[in-house]
Coordinates of C-alpha atoms in Angstrom, one line a residue:
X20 CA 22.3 -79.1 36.7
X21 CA 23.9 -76.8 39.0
X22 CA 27.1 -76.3 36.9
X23 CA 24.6 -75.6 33.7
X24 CA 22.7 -72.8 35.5
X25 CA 25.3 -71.4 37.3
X26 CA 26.9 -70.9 33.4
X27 CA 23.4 -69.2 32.5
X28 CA 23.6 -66.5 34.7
X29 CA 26.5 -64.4 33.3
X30 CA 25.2 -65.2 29.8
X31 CA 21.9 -63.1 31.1
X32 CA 23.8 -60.3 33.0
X33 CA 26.3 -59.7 30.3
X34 CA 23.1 -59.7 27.6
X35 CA 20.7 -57.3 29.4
X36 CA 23.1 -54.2 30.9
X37 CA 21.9 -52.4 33.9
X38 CA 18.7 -50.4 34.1
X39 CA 17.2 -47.7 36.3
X40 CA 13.5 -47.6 35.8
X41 CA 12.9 -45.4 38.9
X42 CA 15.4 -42.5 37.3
X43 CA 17.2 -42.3 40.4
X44 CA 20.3 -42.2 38.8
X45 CA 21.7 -45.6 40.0
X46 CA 20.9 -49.6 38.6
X47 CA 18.2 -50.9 40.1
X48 CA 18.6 -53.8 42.2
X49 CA 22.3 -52.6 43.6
X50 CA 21.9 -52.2 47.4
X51 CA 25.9 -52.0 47.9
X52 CA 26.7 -49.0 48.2
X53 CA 30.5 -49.6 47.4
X54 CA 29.2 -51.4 44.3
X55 CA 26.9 -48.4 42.7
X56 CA 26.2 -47.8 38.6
X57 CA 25.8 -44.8 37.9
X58 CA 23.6 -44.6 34.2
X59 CA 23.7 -41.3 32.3
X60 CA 20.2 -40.5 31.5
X61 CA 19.9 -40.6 27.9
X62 CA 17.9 -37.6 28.1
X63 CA 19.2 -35.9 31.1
X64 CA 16.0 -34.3 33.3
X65 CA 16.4 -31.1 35.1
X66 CA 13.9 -28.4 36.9
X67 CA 12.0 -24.8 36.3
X68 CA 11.3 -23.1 39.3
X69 CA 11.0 -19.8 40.9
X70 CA 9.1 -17.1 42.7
X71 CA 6.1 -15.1 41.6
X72 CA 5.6 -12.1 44.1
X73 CA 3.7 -8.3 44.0
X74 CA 5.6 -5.6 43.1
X75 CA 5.6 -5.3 47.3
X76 CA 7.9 -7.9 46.7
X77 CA 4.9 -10.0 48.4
X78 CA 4.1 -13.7 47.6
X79 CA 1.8 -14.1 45.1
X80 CA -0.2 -17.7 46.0
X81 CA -2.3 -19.2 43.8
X82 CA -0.7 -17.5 40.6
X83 CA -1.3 -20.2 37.6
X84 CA 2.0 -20.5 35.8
X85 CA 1.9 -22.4 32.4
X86 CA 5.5 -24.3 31.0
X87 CA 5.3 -24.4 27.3
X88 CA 8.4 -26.9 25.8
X89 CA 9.5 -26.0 22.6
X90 CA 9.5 -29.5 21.3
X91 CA 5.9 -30.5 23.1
X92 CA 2.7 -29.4 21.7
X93 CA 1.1 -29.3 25.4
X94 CA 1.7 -27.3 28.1
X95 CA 2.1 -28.1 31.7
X96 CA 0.6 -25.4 34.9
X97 CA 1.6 -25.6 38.2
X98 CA 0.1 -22.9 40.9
X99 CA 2.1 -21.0 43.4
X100 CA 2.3 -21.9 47.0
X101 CA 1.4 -19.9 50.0
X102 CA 5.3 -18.5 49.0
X103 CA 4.4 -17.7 46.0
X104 CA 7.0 -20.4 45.0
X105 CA 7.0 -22.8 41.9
X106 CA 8.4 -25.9 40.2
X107 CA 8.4 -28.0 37.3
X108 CA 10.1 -31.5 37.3
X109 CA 11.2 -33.5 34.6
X110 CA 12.0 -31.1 32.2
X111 CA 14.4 -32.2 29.2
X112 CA 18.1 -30.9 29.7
X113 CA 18.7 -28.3 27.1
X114 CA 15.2 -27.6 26.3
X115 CA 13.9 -24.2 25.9
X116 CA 10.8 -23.4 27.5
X117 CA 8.4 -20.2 27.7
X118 CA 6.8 -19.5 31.1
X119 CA 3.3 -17.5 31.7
X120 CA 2.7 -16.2 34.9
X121 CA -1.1 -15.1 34.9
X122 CA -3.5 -13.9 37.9
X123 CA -6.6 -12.4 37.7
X124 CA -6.5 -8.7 38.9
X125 CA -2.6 -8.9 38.0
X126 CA -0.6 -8.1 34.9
X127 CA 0.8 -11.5 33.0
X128 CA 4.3 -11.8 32.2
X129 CA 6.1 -14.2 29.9
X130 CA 9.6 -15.3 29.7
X131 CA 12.1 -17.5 28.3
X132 CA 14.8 -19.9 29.1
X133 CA 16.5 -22.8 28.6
X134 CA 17.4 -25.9 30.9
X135 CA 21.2 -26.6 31.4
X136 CA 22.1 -29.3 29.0
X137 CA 24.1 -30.3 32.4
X138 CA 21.9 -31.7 33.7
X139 CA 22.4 -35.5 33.6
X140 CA 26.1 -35.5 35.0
X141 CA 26.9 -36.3 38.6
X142 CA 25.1 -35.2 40.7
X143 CA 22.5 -36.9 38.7
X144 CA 19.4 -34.5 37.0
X145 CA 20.1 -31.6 38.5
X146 CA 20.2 -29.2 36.0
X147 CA 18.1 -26.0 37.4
X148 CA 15.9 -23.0 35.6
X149 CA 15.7 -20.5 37.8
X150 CA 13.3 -17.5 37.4
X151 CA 12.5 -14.8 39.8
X152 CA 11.5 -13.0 41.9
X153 CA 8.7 -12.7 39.3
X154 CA 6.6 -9.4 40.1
X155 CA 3.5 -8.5 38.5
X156 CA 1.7 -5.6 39.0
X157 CA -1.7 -5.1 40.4
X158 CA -4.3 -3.8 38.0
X159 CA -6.2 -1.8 40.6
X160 CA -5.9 1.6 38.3
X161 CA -7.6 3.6 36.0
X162 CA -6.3 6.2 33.1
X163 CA -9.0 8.9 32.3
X164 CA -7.9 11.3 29.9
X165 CA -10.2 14.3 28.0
X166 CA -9.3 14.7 24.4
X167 CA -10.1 17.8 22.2
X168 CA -9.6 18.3 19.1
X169 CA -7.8 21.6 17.2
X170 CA -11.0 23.7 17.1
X171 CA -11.5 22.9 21.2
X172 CA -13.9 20.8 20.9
X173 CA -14.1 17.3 22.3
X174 CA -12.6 14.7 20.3
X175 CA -16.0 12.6 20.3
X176 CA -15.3 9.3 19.3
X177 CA -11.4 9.2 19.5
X178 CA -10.0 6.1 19.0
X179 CA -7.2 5.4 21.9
X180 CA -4.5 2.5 22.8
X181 CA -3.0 2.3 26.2
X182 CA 0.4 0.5 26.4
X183 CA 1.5 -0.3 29.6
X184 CA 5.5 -1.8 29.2
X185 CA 6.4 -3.1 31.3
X186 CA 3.5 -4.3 33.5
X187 CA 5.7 -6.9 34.9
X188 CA 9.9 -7.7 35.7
X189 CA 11.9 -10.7 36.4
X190 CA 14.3 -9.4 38.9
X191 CA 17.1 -12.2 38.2
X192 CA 17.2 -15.3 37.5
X193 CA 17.7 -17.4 34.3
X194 CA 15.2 -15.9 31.7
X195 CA 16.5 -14.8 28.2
X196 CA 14.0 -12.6 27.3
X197 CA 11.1 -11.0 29.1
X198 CA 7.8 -9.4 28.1
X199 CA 4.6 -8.3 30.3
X200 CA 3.0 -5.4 28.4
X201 CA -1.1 -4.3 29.3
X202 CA -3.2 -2.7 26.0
X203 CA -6.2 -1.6 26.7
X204 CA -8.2 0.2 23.9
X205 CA -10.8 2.6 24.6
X206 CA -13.0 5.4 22.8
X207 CA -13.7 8.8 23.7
X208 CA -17.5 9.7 24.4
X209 CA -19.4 13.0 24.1
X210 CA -16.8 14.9 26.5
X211 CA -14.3 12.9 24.6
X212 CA -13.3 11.5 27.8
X213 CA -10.9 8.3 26.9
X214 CA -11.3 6.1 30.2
X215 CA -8.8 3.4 30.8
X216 CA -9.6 0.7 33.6
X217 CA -7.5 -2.2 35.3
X218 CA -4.5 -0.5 34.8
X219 CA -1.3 0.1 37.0
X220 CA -1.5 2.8 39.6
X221 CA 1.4 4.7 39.5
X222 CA 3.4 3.3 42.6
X223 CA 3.3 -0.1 41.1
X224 CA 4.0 1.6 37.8
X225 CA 7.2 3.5 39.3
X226 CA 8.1 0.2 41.3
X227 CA 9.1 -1.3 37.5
X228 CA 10.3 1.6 36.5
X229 CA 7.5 1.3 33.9
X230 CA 5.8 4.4 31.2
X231 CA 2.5 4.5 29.8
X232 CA 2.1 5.2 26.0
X233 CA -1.3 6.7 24.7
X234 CA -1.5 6.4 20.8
X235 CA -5.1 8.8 20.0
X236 CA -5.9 8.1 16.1
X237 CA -6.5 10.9 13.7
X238 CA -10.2 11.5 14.0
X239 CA -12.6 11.5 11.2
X240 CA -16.3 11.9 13.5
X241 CA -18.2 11.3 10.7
X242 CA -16.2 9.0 8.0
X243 CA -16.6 11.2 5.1
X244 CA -13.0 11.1 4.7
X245 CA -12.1 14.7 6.3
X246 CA -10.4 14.2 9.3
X247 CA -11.4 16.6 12.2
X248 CA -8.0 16.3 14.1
X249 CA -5.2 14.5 13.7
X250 CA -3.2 11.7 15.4
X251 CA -0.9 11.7 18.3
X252 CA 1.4 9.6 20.2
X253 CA 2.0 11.0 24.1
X254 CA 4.0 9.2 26.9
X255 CA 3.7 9.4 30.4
X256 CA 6.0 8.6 33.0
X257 CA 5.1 7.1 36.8
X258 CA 6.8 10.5 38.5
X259 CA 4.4 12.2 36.4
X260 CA 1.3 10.8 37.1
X261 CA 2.1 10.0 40.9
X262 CA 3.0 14.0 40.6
X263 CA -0.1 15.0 38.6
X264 CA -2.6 12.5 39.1
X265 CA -4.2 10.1 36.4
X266 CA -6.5 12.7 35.0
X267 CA -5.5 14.3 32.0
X268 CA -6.4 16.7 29.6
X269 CA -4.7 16.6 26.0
X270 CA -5.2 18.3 22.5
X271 CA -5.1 16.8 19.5
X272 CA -3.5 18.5 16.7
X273 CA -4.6 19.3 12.6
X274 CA -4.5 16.5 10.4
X275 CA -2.6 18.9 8.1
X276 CA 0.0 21.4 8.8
X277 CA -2.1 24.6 9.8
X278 CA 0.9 26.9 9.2
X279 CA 0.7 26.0 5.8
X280 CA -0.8 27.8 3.3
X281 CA -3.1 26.2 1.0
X282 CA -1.3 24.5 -1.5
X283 CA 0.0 21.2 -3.7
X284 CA 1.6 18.2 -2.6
X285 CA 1.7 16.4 -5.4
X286 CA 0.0 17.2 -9.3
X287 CA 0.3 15.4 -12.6
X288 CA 1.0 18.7 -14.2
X289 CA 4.0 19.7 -12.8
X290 CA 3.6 23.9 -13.7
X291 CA 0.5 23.9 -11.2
X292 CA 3.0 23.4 -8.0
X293 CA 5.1 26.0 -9.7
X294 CA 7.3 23.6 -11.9
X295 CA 8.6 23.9 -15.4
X296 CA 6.3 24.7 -18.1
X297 CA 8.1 22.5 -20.6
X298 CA 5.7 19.5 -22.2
X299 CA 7.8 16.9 -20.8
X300 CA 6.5 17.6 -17.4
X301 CA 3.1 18.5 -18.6
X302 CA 2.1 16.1 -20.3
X303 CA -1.0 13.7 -20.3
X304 CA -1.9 10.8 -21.7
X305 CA -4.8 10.1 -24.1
X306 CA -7.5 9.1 -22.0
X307 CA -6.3 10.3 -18.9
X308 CA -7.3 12.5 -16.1
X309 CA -5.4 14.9 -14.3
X310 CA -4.9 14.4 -10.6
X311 CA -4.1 17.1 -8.0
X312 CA -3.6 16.7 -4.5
X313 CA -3.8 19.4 -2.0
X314 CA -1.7 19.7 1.3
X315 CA -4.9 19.9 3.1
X316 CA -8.6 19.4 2.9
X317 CA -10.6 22.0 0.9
X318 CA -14.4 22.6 1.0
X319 CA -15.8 20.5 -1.7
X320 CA -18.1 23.2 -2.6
X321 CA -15.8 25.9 -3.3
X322 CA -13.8 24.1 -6.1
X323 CA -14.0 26.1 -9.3
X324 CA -12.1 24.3 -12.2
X325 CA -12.1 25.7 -16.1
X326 CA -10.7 23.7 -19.3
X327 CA -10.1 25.4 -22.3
X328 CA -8.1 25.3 -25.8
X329 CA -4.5 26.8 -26.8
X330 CA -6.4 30.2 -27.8
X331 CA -9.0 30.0 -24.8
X332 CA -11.7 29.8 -27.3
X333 CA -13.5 26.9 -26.5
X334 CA -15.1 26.0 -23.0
X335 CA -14.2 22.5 -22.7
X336 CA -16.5 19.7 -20.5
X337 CA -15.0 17.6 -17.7
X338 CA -16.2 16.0 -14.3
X339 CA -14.4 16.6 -11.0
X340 CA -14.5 14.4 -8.1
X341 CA -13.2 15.1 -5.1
X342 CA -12.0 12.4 -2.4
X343 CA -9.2 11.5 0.1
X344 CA -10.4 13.3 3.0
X345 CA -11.2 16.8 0.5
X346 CA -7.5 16.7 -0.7
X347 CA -7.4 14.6 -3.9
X348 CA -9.2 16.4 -6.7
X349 CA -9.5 14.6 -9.8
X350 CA -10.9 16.2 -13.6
X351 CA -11.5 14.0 -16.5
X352 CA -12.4 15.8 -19.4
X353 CA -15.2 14.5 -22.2
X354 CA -12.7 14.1 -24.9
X355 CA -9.6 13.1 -24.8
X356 CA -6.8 15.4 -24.6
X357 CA -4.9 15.6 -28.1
X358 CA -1.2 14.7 -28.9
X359 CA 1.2 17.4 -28.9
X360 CA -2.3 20.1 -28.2
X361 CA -2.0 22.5 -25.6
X362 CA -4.6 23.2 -23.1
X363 CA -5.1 25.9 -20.1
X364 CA -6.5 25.1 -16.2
X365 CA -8.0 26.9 -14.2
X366 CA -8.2 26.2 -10.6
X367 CA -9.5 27.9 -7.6
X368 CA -10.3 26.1 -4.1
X369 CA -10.6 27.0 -0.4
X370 CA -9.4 25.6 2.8
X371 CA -11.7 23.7 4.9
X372 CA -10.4 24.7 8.3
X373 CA -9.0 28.1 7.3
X374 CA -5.1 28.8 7.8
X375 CA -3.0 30.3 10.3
X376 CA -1.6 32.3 7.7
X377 CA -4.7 33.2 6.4
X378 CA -3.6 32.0 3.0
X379 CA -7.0 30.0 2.5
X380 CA -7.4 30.2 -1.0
X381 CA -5.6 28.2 -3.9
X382 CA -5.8 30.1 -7.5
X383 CA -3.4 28.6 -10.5
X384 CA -4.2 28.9 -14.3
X385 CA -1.1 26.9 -16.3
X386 CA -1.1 25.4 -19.6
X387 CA -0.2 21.6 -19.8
X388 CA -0.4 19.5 -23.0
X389 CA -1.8 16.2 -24.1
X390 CA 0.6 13.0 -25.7
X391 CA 2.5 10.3 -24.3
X392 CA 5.9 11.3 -23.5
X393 CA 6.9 7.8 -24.6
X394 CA 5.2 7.8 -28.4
X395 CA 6.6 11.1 -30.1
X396 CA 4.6 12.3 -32.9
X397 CA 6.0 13.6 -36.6
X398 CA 5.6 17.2 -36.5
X399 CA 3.8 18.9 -39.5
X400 CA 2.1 21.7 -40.5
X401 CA -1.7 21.5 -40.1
X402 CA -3.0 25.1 -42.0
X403 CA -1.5 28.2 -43.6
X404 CA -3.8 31.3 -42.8
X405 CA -3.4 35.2 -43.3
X406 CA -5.0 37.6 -41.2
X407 CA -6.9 40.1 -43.6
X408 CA -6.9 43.6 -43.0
X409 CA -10.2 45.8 -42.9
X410 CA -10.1 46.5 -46.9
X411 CA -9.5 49.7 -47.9
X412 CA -7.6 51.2 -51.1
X413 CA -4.6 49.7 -50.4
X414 CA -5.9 45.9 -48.7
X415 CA -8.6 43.7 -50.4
X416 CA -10.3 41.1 -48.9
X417 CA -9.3 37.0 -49.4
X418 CA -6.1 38.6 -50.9
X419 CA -2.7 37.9 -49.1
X420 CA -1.4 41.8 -49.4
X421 CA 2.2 43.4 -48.4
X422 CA 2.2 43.9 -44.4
X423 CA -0.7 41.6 -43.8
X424 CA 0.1 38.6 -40.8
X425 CA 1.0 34.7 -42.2
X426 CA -0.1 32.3 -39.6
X427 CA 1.6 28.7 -39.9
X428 CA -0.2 26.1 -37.2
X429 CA 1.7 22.9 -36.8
X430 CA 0.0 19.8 -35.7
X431 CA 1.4 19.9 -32.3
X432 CA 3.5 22.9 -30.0
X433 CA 6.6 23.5 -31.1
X434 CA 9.2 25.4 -29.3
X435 CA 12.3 27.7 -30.3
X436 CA 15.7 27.1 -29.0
X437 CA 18.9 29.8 -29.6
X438 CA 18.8 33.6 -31.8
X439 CA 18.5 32.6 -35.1
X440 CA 15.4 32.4 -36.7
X441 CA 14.1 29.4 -39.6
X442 CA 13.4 30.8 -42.7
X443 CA 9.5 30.5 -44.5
X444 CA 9.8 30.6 -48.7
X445 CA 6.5 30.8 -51.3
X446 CA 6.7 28.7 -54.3
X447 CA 6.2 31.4 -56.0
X448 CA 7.0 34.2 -58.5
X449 CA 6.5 37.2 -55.4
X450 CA 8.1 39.7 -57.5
X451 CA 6.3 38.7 -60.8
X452 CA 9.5 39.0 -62.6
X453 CA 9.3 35.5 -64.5
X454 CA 11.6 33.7 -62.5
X455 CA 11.3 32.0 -58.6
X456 CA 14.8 32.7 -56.8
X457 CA 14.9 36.0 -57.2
X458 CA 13.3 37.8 -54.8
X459 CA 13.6 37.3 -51.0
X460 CA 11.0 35.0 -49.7
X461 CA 11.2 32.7 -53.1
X462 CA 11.9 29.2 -53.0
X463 CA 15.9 29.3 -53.8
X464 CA 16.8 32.4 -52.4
X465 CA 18.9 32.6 -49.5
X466 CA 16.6 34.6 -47.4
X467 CA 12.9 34.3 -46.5
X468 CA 10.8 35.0 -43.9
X469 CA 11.5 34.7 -40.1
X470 CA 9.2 33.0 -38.7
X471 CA 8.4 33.5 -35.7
X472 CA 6.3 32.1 -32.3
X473 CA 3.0 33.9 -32.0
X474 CA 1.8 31.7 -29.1
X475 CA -2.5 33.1 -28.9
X476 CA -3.8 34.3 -25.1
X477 CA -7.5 34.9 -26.9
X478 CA -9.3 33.9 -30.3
X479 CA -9.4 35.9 -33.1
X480 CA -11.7 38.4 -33.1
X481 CA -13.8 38.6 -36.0
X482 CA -17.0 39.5 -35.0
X483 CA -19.2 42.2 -32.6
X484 CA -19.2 41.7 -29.7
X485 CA -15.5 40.5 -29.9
X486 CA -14.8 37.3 -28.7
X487 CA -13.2 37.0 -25.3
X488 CA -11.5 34.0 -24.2
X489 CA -13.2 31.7 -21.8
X490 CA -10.5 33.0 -19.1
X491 CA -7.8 34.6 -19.2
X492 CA -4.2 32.2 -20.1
X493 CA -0.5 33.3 -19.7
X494 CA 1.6 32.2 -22.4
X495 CA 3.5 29.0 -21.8
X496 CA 6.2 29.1 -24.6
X497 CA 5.3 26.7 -26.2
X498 CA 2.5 27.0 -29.5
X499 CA 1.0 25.7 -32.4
X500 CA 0.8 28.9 -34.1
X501 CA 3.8 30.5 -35.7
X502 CA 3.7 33.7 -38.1
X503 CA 5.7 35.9 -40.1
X504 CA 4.9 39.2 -41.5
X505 CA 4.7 38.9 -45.5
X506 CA 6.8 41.8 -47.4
X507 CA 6.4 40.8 -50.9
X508 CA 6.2 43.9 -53.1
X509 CA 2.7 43.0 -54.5
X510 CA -0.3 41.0 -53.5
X511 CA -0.8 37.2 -54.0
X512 CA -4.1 35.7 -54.9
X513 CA -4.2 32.2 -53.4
X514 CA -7.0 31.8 -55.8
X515 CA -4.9 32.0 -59.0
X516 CA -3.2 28.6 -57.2
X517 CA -5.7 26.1 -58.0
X518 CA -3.8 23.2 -55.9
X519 CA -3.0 26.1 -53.1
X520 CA 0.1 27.8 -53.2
X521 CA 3.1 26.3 -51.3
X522 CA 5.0 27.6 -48.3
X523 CA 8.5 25.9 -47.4
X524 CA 9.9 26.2 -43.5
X525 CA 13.4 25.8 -44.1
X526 CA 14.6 23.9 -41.4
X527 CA 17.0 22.3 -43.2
X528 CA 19.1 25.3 -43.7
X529 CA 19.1 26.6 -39.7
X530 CA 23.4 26.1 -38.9
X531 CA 24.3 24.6 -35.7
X532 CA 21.1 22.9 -35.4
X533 CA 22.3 22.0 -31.5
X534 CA 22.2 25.6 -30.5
X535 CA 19.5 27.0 -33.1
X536 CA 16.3 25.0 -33.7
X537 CA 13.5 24.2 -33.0
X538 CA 11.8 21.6 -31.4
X539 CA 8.4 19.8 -30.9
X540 CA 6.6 19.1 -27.6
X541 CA 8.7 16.0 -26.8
X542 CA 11.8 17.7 -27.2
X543 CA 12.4 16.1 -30.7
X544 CA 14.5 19.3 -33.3
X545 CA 13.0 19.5 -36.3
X546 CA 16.1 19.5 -39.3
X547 CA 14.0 18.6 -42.2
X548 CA 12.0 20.9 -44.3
X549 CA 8.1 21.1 -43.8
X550 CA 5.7 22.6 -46.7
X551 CA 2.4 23.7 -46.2
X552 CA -0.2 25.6 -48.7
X553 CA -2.0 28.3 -48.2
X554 CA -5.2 28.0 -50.0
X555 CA -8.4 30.2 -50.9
X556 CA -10.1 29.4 -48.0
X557 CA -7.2 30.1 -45.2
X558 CA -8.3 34.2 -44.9
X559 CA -8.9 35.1 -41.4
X560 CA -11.5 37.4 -41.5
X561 CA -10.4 41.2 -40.6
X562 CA -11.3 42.7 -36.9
X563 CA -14.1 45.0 -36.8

């Protein structure tokens, strides 16, 4: 029996392997010392410790500092000694952990590090964190700082942000990376005094070498969207305020830039901001609005807007709203704008706050012109007219005489590009000779007549009192009405052309169409003829 157990025992040792349940780092059960094991942990353990103290460089006792692991959901507090000293055991080598040092009355600080994956060789578990001297600083302190706004009064209701950074410092030590940062928000009352309590005073402040960073929102007192001053961002150093005191007085500037004068930032018609007349960039959509946005608030009240035809003739309804603070104006008319039509704004408006400048006042008419830049419309011709003269012995009435004005109207602007001229032709025997071709402005002669842009600034006037236009418009260069002077060498009676007599624009025939041309509101030449007719009912009736 003895020779059978004494042939157990190796089997048991060899199976099992030496232990060390008490994590000292050697078997348990040796005693010998010259016959130690050493096990390597299979997590080595190491230590977080440190110093919390007052920017005195004081202990700070009973300061609660919380260990967060990165790979535990929990997190472990200790409290300072009478030394203001700190330690965590059994902390995984290689881990990083995040540190809060909190006391009330004192700023908190956080910081990061991570335990020496060392930790585990000999000597056994003693891989170290270190952090500290921690200081915090003692929030004893108090900010108080009067805010007015750009008129000089109080900035009532002010909405401030005190940063303190940093509030705390990790003199040495281990730590990665460091934060300790005080907010306090506050808002500005009657005097539009901002107060700011259990803060840093300004030794403990200059102690951490520390800054304090006021952020004042842009005010609007009464949220009607104008904002009574604007923003601002100030910065104040300890060797200021421990030179100055912690009272301060600070004004807020405009919302807006006060040198300015009144005027666009941005418009959906781009001749209002003093841009290019051409369609492209003043065009709107079919159901659209325009939008205009001044550079600073106006007075709602003193916004006069106008909408009116190509020849001013018609007043046209709209609606005008104005939001954004008194800077976004929008106008939407009743109907929709026309493709390829041209139209005239008027626009006056005020500042709200008056300018250094003393530029106050915004006054713009332009012309801008309906369509879709992206859908370009067929041009044609829409009416032949002639502008009677008063009759007399020489000029009758509903006739089209020598020297009296032909008006061609297309169906949208058109412009003309280069010198040379498109030529207009009648379908007709002009010089009653018994033969069309003959006589210049007949179908199949070489020359007609020039036709020429006759863009309107008023409607005709055909009656007393004279019509007047709805407000005065500046020509834009671009029209729908076109007109030539008609030189035939006897009258023509639209009325002995049952089906209207025709009139032939001669596009076709303009040379070096690149340089000489014309072309519609989106750009587009026109190269192919256009006919019209002229009819018993297109005479314009004379002036008075």
């Amino acid at each position: 029996m003895k020779k059978l157990a004494l042939a157990v025992v190796p089997l048991l040792a060899v199976g099992c392997g030496a232990s060390d349940e008490d994590g000292d780092g050697i078997a348990d059960g040796v005693r010998d010392p010259n016959n130690i094991s050493v096990v390597v942990p299979a997590t080595p353990k190491g230590t977080v410790s440190g110093q919390v103290l007052t920017t005195q460089q004081r202990p700070l006792s009973g300061a609660t500092v919380t260990m967060t692991l990165g790979s535990t959901p929990t997190a472990n507090t200790v409290a300072t000694d009478e030394q203001g000293n700190f330690t965590f055991q059994n902390v995984p080598g290689g881990a990083q952990v995040l540190l809060t040092f909190s006391k009330e009355g004192f700023a908190s600080l956080r910081a990061t590090s991570v335990v020496p994956s060392s930790a585990g060789n000999v000597p056994i578990n003693n891989g170290n964190a270190s952090f500290g001297p921690v200081l915090l600083s003692e929030l004893n302190g108090s900010l108080k700082v009067y805010a007015f706004g750009p008129d000089g009064r109080p900035a009532a209701g002010a909405q401030g942000t005190l940063e303190v950074d940093p509030a705390g410092l990790v003199l040495f030590g281990s730590s990665e990376r460091t934060t300790s940062t005080v907010v306090i928000d506050a808002t500005a009352d009657a005097q539009g005094l901002l107060s700011f309590e259990r803060v840093p005073r300004p030794a403990e402040l200059q102690r951490l070498q520390g800054k304090l960073r006021l952020s004042i929102a842009a005010l609007d007192a009464n949220n009607d969207g104008v904002f009574e001053a604007g923003g601002r961002l100030i910065e104040y150093t300890a060797d200021q305020l421990l030179a100055s005191g912690t009272q301060r007085t600070e004004s807020l500037p405009y919302a807006y830039t006060p040198e300015a004068a009144l005027g666009l930032s941005h418009s959906s018609i781009a001749s209002l901001k003093g841009g290019s007349k051409d369609p492209i960039f003043n065009m709107v959509r079919s159901g659209e609005g325009l939008s205009i946005v001044f550079n600073q608030p106006v007075q709602p009240t003193s916004v006069i807007a106008g909408l009116t035809d190509e020849y001013s003739k018609a007043r046209l309804g709209f609606s005008k709203s104005l939001s954004g603070g008194g800077t976004v104006l929008t106008i939407v008319p009743d109907q929709p704008f026309q493709p390829g039509k041209e139209y005239n704004l008027t626009l006056r408006a005020v500042a709200l706050n008056g300018s250094a400048t003393g530029a106050t006042q915004f006054n713009s008419t332009v012309s801008f012109f309906g369509g879709d830049l992206n859908q370009p419309l067929t041009t044609a011709i829409e009416s032949v007219q002639f502008r009677d003269i008063k009759p007399s012995a020489v000029y009758t009435n509903g006739v089209l005489d020598p020297n009296e004005q032909v008006y061609l109207n297309f169906n949208h602007v058109v412009s003309r590009y280069g010198a040379s001229p498109v030529f207009v032709f009648f379908n007709a025997d002009l010089d009653a000779n018994g033969t069309v071709g003959n006589a210049v402005g007949e179908v199949g002669n070489k020359t007609g007549f020039s036709l020429l842009a006759d863009e309107p600034l008023a409607p005709y006037v055909t009656g007393t009192p004279a019509e007047e236009p709805v407000f005065s418009i500046t020509a834009s260069g671009f029209t729908t009405r076109y007109s030539f002077r008609f030189t035939g060498t006897r009258p023509l009676n639209p009325a002995d052309f049952p089906s209207g007599l025709p009139v032939v624009v001669a596009f076709s025939a303009i040379k070096d169409a690149a340089r000489n041309g014309y072309a519609n509101a989106w750009g587009v030449s026109q190269v192919e003829d256009l006919t019209g007719v002229l009819s018993g009912t297109g005479a314009i009736p004379p002036a008075p």
